[in-house]
Every structure is written in C-alpha cells, then in structure tokens.
CSV table of C-alpha atoms in Angstrom, one decimal:
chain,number,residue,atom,x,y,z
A,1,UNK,CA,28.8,-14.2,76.3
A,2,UNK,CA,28.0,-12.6,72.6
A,3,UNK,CA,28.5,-9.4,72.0
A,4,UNK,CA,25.7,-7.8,70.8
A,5,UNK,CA,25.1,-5.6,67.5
A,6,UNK,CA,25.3,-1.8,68.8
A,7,UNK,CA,22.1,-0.3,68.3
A,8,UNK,CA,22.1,3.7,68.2
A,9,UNK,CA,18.6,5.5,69.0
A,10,UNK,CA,17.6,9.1,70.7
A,11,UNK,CA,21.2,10.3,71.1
A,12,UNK,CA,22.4,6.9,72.9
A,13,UNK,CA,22.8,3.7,72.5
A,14,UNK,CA,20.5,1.1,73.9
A,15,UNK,CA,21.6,-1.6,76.6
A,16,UNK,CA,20.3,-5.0,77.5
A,17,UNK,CA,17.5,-5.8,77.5
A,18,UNK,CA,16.2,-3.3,75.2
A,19,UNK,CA,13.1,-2.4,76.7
A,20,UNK,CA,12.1,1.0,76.3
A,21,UNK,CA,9.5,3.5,77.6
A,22,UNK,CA,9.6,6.5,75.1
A,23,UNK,CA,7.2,9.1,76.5
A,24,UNK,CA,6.0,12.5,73.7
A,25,UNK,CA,4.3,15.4,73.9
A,26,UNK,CA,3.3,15.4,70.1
A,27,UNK,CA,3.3,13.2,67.0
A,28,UNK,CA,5.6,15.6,65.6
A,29,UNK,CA,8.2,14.9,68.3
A,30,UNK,CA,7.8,10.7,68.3
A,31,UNK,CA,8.8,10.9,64.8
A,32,UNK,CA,10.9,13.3,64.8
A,33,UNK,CA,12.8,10.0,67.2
A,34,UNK,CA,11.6,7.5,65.8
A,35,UNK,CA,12.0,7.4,62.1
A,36,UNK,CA,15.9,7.4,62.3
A,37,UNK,CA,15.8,4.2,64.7
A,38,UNK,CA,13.2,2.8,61.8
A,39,UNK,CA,15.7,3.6,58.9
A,40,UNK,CA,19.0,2.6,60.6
A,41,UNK,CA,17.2,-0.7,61.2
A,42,UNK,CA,16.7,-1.2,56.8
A,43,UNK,CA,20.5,-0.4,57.1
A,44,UNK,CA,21.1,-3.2,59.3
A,45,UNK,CA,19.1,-5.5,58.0
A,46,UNK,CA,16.3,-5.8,60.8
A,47,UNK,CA,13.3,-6.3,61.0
A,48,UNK,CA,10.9,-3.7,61.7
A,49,UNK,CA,7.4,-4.6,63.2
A,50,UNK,CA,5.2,-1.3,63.8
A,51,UNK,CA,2.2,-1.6,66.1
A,52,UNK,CA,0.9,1.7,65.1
A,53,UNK,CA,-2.5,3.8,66.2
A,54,UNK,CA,-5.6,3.4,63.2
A,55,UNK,CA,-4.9,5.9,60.2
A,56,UNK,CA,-1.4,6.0,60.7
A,57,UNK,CA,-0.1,3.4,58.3
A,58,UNK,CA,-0.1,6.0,54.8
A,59,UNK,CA,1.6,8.5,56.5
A,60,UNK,CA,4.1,6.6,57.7
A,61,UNK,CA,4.3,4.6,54.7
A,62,UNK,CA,4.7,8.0,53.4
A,63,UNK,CA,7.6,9.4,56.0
A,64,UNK,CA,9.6,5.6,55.2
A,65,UNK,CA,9.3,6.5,51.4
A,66,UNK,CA,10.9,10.2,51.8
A,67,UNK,CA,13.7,8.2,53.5
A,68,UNK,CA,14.3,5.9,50.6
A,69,UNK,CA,13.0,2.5,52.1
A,70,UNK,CA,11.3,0.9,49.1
A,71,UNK,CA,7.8,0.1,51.4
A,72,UNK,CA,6.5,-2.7,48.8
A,73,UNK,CA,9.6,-4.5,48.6
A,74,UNK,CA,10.4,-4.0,52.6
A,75,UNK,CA,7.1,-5.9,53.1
A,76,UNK,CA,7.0,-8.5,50.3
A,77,UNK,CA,10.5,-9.3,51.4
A,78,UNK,CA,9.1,-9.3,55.3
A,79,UNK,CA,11.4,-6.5,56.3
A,80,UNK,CA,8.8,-4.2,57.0
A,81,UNK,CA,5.2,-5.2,59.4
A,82,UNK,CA,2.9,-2.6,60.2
A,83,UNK,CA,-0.6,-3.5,62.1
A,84,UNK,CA,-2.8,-1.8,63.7
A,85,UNK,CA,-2.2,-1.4,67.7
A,86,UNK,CA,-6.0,-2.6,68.4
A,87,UNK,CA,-6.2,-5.6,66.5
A,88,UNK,CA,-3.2,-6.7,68.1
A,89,UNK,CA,-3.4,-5.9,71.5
A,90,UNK,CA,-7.0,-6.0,71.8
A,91,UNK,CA,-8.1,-8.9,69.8
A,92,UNK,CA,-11.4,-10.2,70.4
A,93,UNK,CA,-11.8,-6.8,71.8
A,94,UNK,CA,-10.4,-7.0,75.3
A,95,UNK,CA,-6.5,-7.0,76.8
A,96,UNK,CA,-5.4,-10.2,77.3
A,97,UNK,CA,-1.4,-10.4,78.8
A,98,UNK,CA,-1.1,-13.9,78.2
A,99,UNK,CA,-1.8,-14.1,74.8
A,100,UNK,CA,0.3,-10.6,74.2
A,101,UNK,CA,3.8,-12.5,76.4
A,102,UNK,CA,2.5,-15.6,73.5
A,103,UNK,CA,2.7,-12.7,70.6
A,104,UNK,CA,5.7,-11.2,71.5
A,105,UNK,CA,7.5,-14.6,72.0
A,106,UNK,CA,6.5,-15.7,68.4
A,107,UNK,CA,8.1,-12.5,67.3
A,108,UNK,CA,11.5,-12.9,69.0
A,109,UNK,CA,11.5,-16.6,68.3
A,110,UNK,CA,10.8,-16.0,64.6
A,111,UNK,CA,14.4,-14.7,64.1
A,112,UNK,CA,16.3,-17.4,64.5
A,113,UNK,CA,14.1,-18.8,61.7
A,114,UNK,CA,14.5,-15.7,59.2
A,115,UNK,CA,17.5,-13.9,57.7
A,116,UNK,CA,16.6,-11.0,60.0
A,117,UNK,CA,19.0,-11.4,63.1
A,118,UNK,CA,16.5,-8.7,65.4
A,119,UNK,CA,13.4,-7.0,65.1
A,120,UNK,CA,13.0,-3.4,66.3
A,121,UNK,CA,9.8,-3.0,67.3
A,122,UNK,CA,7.5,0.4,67.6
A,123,UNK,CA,4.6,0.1,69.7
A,124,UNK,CA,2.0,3.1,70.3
A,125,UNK,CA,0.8,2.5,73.3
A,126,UNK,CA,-2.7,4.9,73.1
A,127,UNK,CA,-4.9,1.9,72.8
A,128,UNK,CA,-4.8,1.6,76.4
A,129,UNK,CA,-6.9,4.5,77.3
A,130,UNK,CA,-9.8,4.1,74.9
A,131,UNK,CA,-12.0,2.6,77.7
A,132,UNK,CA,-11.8,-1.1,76.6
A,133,UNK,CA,-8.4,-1.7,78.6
A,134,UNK,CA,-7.3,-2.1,82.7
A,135,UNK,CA,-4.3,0.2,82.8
A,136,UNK,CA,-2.9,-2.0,85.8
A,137,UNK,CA,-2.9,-5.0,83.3
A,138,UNK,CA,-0.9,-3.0,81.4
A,139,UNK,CA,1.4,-1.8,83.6
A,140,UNK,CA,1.4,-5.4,85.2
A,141,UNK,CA,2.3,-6.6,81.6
A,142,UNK,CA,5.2,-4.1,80.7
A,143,UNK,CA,7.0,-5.7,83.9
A,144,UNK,CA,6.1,-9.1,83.2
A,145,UNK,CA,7.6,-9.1,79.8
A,146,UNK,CA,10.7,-7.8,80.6
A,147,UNK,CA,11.8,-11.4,81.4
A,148,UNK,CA,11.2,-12.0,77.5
A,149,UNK,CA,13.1,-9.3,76.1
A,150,UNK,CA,16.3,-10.1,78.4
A,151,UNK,CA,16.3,-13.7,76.2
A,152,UNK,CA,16.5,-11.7,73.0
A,153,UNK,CA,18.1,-9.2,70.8
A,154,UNK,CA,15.6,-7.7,69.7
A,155,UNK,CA,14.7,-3.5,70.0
A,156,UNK,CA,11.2,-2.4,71.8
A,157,UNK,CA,9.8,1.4,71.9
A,158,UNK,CA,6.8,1.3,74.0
A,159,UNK,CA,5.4,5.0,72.7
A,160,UNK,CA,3.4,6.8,75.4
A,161,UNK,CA,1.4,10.1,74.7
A,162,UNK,CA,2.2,12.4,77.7
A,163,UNK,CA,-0.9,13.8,77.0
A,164,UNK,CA,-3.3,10.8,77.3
A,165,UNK,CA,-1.7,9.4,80.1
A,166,UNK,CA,-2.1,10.6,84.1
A,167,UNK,CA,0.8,11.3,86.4
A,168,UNK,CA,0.7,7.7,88.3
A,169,UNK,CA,0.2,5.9,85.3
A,170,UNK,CA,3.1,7.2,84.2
A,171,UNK,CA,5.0,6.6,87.2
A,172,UNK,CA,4.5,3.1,87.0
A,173,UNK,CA,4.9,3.0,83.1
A,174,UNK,CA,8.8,4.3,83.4
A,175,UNK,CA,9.2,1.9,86.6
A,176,UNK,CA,8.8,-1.3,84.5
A,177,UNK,CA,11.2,-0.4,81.7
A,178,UNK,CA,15.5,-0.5,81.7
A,179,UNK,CA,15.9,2.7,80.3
A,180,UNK,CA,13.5,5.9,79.5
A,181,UNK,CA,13.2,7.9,76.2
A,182,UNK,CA,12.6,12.0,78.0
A,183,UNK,CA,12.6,15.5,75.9
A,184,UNK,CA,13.7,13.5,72.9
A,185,UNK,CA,16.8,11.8,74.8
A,186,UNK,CA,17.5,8.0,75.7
A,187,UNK,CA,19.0,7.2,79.3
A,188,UNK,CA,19.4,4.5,81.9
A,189,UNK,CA,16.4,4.2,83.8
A,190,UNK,CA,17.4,5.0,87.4
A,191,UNK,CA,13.3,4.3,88.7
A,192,UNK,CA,13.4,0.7,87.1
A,193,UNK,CA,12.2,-1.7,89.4
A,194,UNK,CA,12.6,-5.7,88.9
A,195,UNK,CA,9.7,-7.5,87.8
A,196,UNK,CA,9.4,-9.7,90.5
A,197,UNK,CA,9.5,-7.1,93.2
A,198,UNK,CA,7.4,-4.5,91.0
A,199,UNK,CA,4.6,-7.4,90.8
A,200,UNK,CA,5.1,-8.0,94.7
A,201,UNK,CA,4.2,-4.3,95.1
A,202,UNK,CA,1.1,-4.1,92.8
A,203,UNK,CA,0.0,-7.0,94.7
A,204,UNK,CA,-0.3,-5.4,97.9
A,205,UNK,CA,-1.2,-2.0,96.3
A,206,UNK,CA,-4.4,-3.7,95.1
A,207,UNK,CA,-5.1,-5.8,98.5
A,208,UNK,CA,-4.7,-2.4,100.6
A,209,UNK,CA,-6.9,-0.6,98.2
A,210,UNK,CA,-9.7,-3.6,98.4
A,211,UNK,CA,-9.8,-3.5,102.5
A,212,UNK,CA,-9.7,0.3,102.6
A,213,UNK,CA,-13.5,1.8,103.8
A,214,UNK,CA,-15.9,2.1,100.6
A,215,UNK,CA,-14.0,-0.4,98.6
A,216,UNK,CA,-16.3,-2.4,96.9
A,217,UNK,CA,-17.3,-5.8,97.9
C-alpha cells in the first residue's frame, strides 16, 4: 500500500479518506481554519478547487493575495479554481446526486492527468438551505460519496454554517463523514456511520415516516 502525503489542517492531521464535515459559527472562524489548509496546499503543489458561496470570490482572492499566492498565475497555471457553490451544485437549478458523484469523479480523476498529485477541495455547503434543495438528498449524498473519496487522495472540507443548519440536520451531516472539524479542531469522527448501513437507515426512516397517520398520500 502507498503511503500517502501527510496533510496537516485544524490542529491535526487528516486520515483516509479525507472526508470532512467542518461545522462554524462565523465566517470569521471558517477562515480563520481554512486559509492555512488553502496555502499549505500552494506549498505542496495541490490543487485547490473552492466551491464557495456568491460574493465571496474578491475577498478571498483578497485573503490568498495577503498570503503571498500570486491569484492570476495560481489560476492561469490551474493551481487555483474558485466557482460559485450554486452553479455547481445546483445546475439547471435543482440538486442532482448523480451528476454531483459524476463532478466530483472528474475532479479526482483529473489528477492523474495534471502535474497536481491532489486537489484540496473547500465546499460551502449554504446552498442547501436556500429553498431550492432536499436536505435528505444531501445528506443521502455526503454518504454516498464517501465510496469516491476512499479511491483517492484528494482533501474535502464540506463547510457547514452552524447557524443555518437545524439540530437533526446536523446530526446526520457529522454521521456521513470520517472525521469532524468542532470549535476550530479536527478529530476522528466517533458518530460516522458506513454508507451502506447509513443509506439502510434513511431508507426505513423515510418508509416509517410515510405509513405514520397524516402522512401524505
């Protein structure tokens, strides 16, 4: 088995497969853990792929700068990617899993093709509770791929807003991911529950809730 490059971020280093559930109170905080994983990536020579919220590329264009990483050349080069959350995971206006597993898999694959060896990918996850999404398709989702990241290298923040999401959202959110990002700290996730039986258990979570009385037809 290949060892694989060690890969520091939130006061720990981050296992196989490197799936992780970061969960903030404020903007201020996520960056305050973020940008040093994002840097230390230039260092590296990975990739970095940003799925950030709308607005929030000049300021964080801005933040890279005040680190040194020269932005233009970082995305002429390909080094640096930084899109918009909603036009990538709700294209055509609407969630679709399947084509986000096909994404995600064209990202990892495009590696062995590149003279990056990993991507670290950033994901702000607030998209999902504008209204247009189906939280348990998301949550179905962040189990589902797990399969994919344990094939590949690469680095993956999902970034939840403590503030946006509710109490069993969140419950489910840390159970689909290896290890959890709390009060600024990284650490093996002791709630993670395998895919397979996770998916088992949303399954029958949904058919109880559908024969219960005043379920709808």
């Amino acid at each position: 088995m290949k060892s694989l490059p060690a890969i520091s971020f939130a006061g720990s280093e981050l296992s196989h497969p490197r799936h992780v559930c970061a969960f903030f109170n404020s903007e201020e905080e996520s960056n305050r853990v973020l940008l040093p994983f994002i840097c230390d990536g230039f260092t590296c020579g990975h990739k970095s792929v940003n799925l950030i919220n709308p607005g929030q590329r000049p300021a964080l264009l801005k933040r890279l700068r005040c680190e040194g990483i020269d932005t233009e050349e970082s995305q002429e080069e390909g080094q640096l990617e930084i899109q918009y959350n909603v036009d990538v995971y709700l294209q055509d206006g609407r969630f679709d899993p399947d084509r986000m597993l096909k994404k995600f898999e064209a990202i990892a694959n495009s590696n062995a093709s590149s003279k990056f060896p990993l991507s670290r990918i950033v994901c702000q996850m607030d998209w999902a509770v504008d209204g247009r999404s189906d939280l348990t398709e998301l949550i179905q989702f962040e189990a589902r791929v797990n399969h994919l990241w344990s094939q590949h290298d690469d680095a993956v923040i999902c970034v939840y807003d403590l503030a946006k999401f509710g109490g069993e959202a969140v419950v489910d959110i840390v159970r689909t991911h290896p290890m959890v990002v709390v009060g600024g700290l990284l650490q093996q996730n002791p709630f993670y529950v395998e895919p397979a039986i996770f998916l088992e258990e949303l399954r029958l979570r949904r058919a109880k809730r559908e024969r219960s009385p005043g379920a709808s037809d």
